[in-house]
CSV table of C-alpha atoms in Angstrom, one decimal:
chain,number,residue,atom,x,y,z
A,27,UNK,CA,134.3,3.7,65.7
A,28,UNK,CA,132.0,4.4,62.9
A,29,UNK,CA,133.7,4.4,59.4
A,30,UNK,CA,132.4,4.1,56.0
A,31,UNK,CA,133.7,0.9,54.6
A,32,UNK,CA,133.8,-0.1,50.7
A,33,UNK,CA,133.7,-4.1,50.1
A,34,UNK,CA,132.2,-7.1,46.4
A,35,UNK,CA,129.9,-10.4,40.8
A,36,UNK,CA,127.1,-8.9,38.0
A,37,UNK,CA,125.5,-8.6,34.5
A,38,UNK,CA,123.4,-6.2,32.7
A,39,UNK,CA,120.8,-6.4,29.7
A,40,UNK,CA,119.4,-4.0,27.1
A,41,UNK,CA,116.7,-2.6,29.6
A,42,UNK,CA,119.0,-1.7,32.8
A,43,UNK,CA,118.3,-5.3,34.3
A,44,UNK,CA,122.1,-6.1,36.5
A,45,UNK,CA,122.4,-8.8,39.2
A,46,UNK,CA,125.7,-9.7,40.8
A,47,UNK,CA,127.4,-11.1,44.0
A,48,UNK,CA,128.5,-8.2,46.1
A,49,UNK,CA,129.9,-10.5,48.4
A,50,UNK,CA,131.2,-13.6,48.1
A,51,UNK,CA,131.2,-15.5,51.7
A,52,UNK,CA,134.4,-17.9,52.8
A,53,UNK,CA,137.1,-15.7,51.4
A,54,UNK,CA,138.4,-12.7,52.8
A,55,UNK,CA,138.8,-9.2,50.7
A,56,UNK,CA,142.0,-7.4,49.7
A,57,UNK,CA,142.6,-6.2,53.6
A,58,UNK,CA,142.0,-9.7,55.1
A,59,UNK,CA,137.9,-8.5,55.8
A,60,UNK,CA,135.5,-11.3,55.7
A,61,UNK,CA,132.2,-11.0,55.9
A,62,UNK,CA,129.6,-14.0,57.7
A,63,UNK,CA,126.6,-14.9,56.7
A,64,UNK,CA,123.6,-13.6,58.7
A,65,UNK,CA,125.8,-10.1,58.5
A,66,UNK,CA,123.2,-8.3,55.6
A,67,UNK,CA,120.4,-10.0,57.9
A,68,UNK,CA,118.4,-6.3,58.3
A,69,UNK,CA,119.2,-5.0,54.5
A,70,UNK,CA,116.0,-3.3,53.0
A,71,UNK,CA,115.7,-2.5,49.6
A,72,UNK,CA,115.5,-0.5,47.1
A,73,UNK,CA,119.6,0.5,47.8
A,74,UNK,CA,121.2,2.7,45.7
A,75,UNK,CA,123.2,2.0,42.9
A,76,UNK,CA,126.1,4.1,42.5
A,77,UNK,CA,129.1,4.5,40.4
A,78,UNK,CA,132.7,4.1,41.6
A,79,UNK,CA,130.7,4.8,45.4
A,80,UNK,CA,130.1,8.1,44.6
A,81,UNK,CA,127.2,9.6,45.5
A,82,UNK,CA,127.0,11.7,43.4
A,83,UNK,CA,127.0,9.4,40.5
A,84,UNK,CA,123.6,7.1,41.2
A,85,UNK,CA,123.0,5.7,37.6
A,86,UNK,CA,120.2,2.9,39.2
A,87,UNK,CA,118.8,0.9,42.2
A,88,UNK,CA,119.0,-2.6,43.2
A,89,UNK,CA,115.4,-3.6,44.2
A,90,UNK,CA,116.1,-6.9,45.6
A,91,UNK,CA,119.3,-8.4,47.7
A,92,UNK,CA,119.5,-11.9,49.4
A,93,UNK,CA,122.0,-14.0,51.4
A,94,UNK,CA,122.4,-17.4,49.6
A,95,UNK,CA,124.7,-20.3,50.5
A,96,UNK,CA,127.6,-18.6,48.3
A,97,UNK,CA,127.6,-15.0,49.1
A,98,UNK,CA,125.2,-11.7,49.2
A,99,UNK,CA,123.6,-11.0,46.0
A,100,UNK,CA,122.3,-8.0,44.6
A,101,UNK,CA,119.3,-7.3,41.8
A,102,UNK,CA,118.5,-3.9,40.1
A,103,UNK,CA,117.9,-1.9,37.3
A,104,UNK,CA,120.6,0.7,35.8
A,105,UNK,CA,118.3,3.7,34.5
A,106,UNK,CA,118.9,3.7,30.9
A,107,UNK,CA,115.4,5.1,30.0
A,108,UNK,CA,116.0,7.7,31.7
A,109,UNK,CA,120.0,8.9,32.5
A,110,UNK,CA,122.5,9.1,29.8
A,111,UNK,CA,125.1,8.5,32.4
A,112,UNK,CA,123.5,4.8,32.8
A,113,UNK,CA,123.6,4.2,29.2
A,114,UNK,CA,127.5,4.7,29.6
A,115,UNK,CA,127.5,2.4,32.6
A,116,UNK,CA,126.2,-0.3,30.7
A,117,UNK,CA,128.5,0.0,28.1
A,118,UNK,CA,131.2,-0.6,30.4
A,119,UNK,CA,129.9,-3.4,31.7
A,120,UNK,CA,129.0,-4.9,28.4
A,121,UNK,CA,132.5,-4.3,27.1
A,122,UNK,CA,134.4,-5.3,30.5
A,123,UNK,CA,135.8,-2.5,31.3
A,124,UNK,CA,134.0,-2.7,34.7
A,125,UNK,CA,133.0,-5.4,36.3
A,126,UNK,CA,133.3,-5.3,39.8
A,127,UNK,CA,131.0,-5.2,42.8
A,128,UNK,CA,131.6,-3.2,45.8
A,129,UNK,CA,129.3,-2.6,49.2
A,130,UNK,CA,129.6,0.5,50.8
A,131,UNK,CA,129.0,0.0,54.7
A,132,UNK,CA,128.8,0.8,58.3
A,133,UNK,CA,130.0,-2.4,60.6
A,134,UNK,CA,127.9,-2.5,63.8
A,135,UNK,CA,130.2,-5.7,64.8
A,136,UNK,CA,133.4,-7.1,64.1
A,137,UNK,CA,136.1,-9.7,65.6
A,138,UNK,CA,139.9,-9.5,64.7
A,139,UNK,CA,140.6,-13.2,62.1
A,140,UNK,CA,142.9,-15.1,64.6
A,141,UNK,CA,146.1,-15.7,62.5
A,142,UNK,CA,145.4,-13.5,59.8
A,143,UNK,CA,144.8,-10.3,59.2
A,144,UNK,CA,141.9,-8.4,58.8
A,145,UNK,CA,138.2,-8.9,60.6
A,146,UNK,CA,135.4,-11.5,60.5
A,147,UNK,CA,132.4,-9.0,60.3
A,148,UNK,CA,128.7,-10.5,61.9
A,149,UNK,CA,126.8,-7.1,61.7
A,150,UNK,CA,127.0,-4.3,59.3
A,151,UNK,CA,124.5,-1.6,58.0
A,152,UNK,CA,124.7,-1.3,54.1
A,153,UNK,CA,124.5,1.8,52.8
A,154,UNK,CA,124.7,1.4,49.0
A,155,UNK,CA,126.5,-1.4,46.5
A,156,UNK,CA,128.6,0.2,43.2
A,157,UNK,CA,129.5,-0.7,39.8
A,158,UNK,CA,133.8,-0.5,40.2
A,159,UNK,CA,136.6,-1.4,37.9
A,160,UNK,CA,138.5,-3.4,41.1
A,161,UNK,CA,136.7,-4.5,44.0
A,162,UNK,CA,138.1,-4.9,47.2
A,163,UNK,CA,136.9,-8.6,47.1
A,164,UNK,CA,138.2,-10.3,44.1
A,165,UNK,CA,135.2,-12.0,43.4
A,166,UNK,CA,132.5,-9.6,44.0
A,167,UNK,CA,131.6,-9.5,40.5
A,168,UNK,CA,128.7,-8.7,38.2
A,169,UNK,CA,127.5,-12.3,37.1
A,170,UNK,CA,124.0,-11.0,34.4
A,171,UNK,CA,123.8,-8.3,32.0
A,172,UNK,CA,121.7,-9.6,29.9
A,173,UNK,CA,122.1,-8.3,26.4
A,174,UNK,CA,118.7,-9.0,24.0
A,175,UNK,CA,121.7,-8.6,20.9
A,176,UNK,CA,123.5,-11.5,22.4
A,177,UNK,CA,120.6,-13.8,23.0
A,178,UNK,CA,119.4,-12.9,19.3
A,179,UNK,CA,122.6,-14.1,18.3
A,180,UNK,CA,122.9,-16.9,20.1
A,181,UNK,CA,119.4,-18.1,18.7
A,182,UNK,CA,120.3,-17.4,15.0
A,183,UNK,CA,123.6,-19.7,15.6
A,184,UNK,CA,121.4,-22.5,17.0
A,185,UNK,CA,119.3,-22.4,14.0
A,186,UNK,CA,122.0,-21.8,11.5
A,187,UNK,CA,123.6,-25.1,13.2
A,188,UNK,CA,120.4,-26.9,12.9
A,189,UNK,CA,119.8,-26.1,9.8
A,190,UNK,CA,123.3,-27.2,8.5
A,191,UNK,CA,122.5,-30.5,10.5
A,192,UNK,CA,119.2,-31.1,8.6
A,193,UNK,CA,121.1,-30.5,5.1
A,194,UNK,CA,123.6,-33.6,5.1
């Protein structure tokens, strides 16, 4: 049965620059899903990078995506140079409003969990991973989004603090 299936942590700075864990291995999702490692093994970027999964609403492209001992991450750029709508997407991530990851995905193979719901999931074809306000996994989140404001201000406090050091 082929079925379009909608699974996902990330951060975003003043260019566009977002990385996150779009799925986080050893837990299931909200349905009981889990997904294995070696399951994104044939994932080619660049993927699209889509709002709320719909594609209509592409606001960037994650150029680089990686299984790593924790889970599958993700690494883009939202388009702010370029797409008002991006511009908006960032500010929701900034302010927290969304924060969730979420793969969109065809699965080429799949086992039912014994005693639990849901599936374990070997084999799947991604199709794209979106920005969402809840994901189906609870800890497919967006972990950088790198603000140049905050590091600036983080800076200034260290040298504000140093400099109240070197006074007494």
């Amino acid at each position: 049965m082929n079925r379009l299936e909608l699974k996902s942590t990330f951060t975003v700075d003043d260019a566009g620059a977002i990385e996150g864990v779009a799925w986080p291995f050893g837990t299931p999702d909200r349905v009981g899903d889990m997904i294995e490692k070696g399951a994104f093994a044939g994932v080619r970027t660049p993927l699209p990078l889509l709002f709320g999964h719909d594609p209509n609403d592409a606001v960037g492209v994650w150029e680089s995506a990686a299984e790593t001992a924790s889970g599958f991450v993700v690494k883009g750029r939202l388009l702010v140079d370029d797409m008002p709508r991006a511009r908006e997407v960032r500010a929701l991530v900034r302010s927290g409003a969304v924060g969730g990851l979420s793969i969109g995905f065809s699965t080429r193979k799949a086992a039912p969990r014994v005693g639990a719901r849901g599936r374990v999931i070997s084999a799947l074809d991604l199709v794209e991973v979106s920005l969402v306000t809840v994901p189906s996994h609870p800890g497919a989140r967006v972990t950088s989004a790198k603000s140049a404001a905050a590091a600036f201000a983080i800076a200034e406090a260290i040298s504000r603090a140093a400099a109240a050091l070197r006074s007494k």
